[in-house]
Coordinates of C-alpha atoms and ligand atoms in Angstrom, one line a residue:
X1 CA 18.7 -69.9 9.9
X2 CA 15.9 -72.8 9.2
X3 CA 13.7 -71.3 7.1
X4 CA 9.4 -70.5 8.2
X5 CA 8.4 -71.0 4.7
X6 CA 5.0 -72.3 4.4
X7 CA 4.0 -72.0 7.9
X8 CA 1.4 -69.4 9.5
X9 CA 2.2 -67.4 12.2
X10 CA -0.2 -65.4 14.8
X11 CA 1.3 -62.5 16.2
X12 CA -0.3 -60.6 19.2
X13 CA 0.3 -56.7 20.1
X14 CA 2.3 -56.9 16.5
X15 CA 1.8 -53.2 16.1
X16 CA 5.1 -51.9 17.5
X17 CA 8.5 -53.2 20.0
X18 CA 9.4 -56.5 20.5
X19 CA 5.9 -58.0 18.9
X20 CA 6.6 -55.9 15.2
X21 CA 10.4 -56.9 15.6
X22 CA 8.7 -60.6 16.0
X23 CA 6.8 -59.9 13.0
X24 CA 9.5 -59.0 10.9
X25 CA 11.8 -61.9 12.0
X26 CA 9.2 -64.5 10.9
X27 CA 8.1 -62.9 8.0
X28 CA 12.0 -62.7 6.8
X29 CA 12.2 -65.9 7.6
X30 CA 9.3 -67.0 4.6
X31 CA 6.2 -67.4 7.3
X32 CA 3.0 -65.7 6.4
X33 CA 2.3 -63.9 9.2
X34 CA -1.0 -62.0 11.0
X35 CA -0.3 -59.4 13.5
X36 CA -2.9 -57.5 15.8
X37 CA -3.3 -54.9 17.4
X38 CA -6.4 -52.9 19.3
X39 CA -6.6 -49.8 16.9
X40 CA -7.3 -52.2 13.4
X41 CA -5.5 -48.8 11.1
X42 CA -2.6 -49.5 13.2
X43 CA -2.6 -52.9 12.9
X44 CA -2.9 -52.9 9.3
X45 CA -0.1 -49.9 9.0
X46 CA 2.2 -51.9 10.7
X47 CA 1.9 -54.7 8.5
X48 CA 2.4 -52.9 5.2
X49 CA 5.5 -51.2 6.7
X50 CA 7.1 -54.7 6.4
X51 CA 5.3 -56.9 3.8
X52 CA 2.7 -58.3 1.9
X53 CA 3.0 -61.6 3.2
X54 CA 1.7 -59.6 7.0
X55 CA -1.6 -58.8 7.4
X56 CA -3.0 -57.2 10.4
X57 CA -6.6 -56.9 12.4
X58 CA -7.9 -55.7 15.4
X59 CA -8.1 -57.5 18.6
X60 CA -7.7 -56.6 22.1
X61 CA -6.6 -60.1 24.1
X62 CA -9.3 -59.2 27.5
X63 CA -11.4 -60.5 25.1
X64 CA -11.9 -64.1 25.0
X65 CA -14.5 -64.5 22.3
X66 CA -12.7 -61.7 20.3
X67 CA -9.2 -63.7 20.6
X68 CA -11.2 -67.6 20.0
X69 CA -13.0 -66.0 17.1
X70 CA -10.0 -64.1 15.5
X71 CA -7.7 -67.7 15.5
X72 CA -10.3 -69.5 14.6
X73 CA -10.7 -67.2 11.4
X74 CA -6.8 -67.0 10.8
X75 CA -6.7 -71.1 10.6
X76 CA -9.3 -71.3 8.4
X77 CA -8.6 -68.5 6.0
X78 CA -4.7 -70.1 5.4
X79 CA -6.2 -73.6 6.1
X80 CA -3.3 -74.1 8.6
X81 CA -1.6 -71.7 12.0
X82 CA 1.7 -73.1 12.9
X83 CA 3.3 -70.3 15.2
X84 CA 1.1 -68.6 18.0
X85 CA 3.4 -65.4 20.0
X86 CA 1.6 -64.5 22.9
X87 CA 3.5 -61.1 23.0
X88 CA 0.4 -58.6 23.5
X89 CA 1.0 -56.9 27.7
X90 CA 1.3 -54.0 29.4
X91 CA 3.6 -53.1 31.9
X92 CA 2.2 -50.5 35.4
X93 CA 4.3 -49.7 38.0
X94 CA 3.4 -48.7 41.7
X95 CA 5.0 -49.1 44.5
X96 CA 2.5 -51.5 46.9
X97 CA 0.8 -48.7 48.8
X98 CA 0.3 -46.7 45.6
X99 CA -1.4 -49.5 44.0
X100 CA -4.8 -49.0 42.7
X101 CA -7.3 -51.7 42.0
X102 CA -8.0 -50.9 38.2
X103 CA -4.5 -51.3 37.4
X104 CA -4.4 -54.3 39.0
X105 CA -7.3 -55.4 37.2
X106 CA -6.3 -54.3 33.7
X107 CA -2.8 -55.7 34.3
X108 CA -3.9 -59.0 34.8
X109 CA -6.8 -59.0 32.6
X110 CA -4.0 -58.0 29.5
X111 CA -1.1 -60.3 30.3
X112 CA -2.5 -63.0 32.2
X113 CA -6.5 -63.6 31.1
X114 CA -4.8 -62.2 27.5
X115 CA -1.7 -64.7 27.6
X116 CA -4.3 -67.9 28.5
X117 CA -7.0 -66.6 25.9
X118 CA -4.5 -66.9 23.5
X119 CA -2.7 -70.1 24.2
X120 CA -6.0 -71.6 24.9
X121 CA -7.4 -70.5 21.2
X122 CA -3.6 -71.5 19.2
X123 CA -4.3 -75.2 21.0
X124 CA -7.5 -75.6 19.6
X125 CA -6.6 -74.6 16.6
X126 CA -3.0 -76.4 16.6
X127 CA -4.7 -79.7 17.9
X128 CA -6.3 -81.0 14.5
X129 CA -2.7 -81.2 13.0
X130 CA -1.2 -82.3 16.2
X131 CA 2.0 -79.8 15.1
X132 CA 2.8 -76.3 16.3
X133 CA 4.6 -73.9 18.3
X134 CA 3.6 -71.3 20.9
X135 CA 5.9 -68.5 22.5
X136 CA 4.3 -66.5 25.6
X137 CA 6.3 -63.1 26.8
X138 CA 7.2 -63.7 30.4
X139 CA 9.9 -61.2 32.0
X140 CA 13.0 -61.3 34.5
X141 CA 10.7 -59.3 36.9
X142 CA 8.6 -62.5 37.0
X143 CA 11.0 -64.8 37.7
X144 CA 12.7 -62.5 40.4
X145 CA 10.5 -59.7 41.4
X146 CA 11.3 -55.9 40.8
X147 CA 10.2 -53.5 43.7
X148 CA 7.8 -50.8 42.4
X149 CA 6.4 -53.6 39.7
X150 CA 4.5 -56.2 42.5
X151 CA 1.9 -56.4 40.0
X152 CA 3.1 -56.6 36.9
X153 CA 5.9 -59.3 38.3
X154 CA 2.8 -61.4 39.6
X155 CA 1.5 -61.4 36.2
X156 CA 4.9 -62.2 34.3
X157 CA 5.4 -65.0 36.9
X158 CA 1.9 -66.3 36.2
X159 CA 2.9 -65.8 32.2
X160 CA 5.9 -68.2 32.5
X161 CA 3.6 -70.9 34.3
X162 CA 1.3 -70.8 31.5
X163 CA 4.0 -71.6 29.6
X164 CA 5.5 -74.8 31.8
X165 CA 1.6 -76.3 32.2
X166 CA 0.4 -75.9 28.8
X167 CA 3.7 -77.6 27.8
X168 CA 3.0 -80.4 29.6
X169 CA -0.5 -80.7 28.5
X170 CA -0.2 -80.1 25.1
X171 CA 2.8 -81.9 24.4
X172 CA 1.9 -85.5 23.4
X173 CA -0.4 -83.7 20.6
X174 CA 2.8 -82.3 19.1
X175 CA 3.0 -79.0 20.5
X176 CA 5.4 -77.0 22.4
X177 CA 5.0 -74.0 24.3
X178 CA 8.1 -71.9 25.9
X179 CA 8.8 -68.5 26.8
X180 CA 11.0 -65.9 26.8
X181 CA 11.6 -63.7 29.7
X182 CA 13.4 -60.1 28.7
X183 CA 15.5 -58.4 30.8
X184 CA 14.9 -54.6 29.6
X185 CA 14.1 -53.7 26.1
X186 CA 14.5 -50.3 24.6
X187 CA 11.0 -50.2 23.7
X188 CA 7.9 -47.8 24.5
X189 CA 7.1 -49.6 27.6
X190 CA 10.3 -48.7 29.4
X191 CA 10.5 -45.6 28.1
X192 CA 8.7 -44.1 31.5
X193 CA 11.6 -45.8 33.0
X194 CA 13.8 -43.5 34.9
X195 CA 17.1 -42.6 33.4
X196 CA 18.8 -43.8 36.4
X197 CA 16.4 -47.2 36.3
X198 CA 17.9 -47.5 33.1
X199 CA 21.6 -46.9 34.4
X200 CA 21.4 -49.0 37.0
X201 CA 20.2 -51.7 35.1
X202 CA 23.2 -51.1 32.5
X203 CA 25.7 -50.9 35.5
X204 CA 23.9 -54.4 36.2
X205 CA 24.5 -56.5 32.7
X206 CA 27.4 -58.1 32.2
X207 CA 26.7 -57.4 28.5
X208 CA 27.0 -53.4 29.9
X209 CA 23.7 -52.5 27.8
X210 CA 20.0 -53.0 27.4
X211 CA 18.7 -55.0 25.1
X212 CA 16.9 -54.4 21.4
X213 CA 13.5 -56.1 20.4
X214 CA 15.1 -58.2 17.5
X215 CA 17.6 -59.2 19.8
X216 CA 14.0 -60.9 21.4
X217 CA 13.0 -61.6 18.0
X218 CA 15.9 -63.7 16.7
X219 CA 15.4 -66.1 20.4
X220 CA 11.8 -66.3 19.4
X221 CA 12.5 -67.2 16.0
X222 CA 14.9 -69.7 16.9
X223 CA 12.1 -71.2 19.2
X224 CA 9.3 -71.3 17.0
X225 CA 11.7 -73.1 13.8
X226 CA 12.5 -76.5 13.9
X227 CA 15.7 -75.8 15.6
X228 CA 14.2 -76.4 18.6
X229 CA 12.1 -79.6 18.0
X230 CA 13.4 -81.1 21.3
X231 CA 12.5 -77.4 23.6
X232 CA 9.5 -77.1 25.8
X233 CA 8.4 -75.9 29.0
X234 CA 11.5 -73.4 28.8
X235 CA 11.8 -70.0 30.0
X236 CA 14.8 -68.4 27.8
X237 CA 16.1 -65.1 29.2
X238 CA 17.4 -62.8 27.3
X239 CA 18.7 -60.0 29.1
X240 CA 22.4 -59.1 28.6
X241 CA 23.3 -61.9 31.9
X242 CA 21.6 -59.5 34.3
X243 CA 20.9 -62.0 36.6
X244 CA 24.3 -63.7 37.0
Ligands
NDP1 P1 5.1 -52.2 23.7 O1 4.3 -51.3 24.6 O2 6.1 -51.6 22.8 O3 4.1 -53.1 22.8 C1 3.0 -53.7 23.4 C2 2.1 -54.3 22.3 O4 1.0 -55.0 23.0 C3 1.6 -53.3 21.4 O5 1.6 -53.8 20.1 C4 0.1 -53.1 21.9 O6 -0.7 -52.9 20.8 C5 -0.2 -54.5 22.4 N1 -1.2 -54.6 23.4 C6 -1.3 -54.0 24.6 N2 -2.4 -54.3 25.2 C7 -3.2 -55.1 24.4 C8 -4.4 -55.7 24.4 N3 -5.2 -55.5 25.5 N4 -4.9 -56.4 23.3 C9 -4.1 -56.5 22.3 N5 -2.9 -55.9 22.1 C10 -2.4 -55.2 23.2 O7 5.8 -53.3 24.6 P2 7.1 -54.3 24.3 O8 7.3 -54.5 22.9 O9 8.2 -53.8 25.1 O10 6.6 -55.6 25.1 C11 6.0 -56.7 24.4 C12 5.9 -57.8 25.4 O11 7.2 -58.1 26.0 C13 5.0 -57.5 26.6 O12 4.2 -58.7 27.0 C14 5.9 -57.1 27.7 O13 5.4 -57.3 29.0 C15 7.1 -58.1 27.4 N6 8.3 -57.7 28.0 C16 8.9 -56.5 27.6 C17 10.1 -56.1 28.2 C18 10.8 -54.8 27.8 O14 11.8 -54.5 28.5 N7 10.4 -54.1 26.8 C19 10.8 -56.9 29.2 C20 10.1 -58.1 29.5 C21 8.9 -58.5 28.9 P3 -1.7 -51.6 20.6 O15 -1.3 -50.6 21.7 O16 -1.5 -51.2 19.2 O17 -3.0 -52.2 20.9

């Protein structure tokens, strides 16, 4: 494993699941990392339950000037931000004529507006070194559609394609920007899954399981090291081979 030493590392919705597994696979790796969260004492307890090279702060990503202001500060207070991970979403379901506007609204506010705020801020602040790596959370529901999730599919789809742009726009000042698109993660999101959702999607994986967030962690890792100076503009799944 190449090791993160020395480098900065932004990690959104770092408070629990895949984003505090994310946390704990950069920080083990030697990065100093900040995690956030929208409750700041949660934040900050889930960064002492790993180390004291984490820190964590409040943010919630709808917020543009909250997210611009909080990178900004994180690239001048270690005088450097290497690693951006857009991980901070939520996840709705509804079957299309159950679906009401303010989910709608709130879903694509988180992952999408949240996803952009983000990537948009980590350029910025990437851009004066011309170096740096940025991982957005996409999903196997965006790239081929789930019934039930119409919305949150839409927004995953929209996720990846931040992703592939930005990559393309960003890469001649030296940074690249992939995703990774889960299959499903035993996490709190898909806990409201159904046991037989859950079964079926078992049946469904060649691998015959679900998935763990370091599992999503260690592909992230590998993205952001130097591994993977020659990646960008990639979607990675990681989901077991469910869609073979
Ligand atoms: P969790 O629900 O376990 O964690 C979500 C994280 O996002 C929490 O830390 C939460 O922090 C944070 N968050 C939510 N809304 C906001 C907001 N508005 N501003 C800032 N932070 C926010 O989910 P997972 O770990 O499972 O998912 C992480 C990412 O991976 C998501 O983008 C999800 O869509 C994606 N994904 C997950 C899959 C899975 O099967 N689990 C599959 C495919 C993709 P807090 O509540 O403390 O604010």
């Amino acid at each position: 494993m190449t090791s993160l030493s020395g480098k900065v590392a932004l990690v959104t919705g770092g408070t629990r699941g895949i984003g505090l597994a994310t946390v704990r696979a950069l920080a083990g790796a030697g990065a100093t990392v900040v995690l956030t969260g929208r409750d700041e004492a949660a934040a900050k307890e889930a960064a002492a339950s790993v180390s004291n090279q984490v820190s964590g702060q409040q943010l919630d990503v709808t917020d543009a000037k909250a997210v611009a202001t909080l990178v900004k500060g994180v690239a001048k207070e270690h005088g450097q931000l290497d690693i951006v991970v857009a991980n901070a979403g939520i996840m709705e379901g509804g079957l299309l004529g159950m679906i009401r506007e303010a989910d709608v609204d709130r879903t694509l506010a988180t992952n999408v507006s949240g996803t952009l705020h983000t990537v948009q801020a980590a350029a910025r602040a990437m851009m004066r070194k011309k170096t740096g790596s940025i991982v957005v959370l996409a999903s196997i529901v965006g790239e081929h559609g789930s019934a039930g999730q119409t919305v949150y599919a839409a927004s995953k789809a929209a996720v990846a394609n931040i992703a592939r742009s930005a990559a393309k726009e960003l890469g001649r000042s030296g940074i690249r920007v992939n995703a990774v698109a889960p299959g499903v993660i035993e996490t709190a999101l898909t806990e409201s899954l159904s046991e037989d959702v859950k079964a079926a999607n078992t049946e469904k994986t060649p691998l015959g399981r679900l998935g763990k967030a370091e599992e999503v962690a260690a592909a992230i890792r590998f993205l952001v090291s130097d591994d993977a100076s020659f990646i960008t503009g990639q979607v990675l799944g990681i989901d077991g081979g469910l869609v073979l």
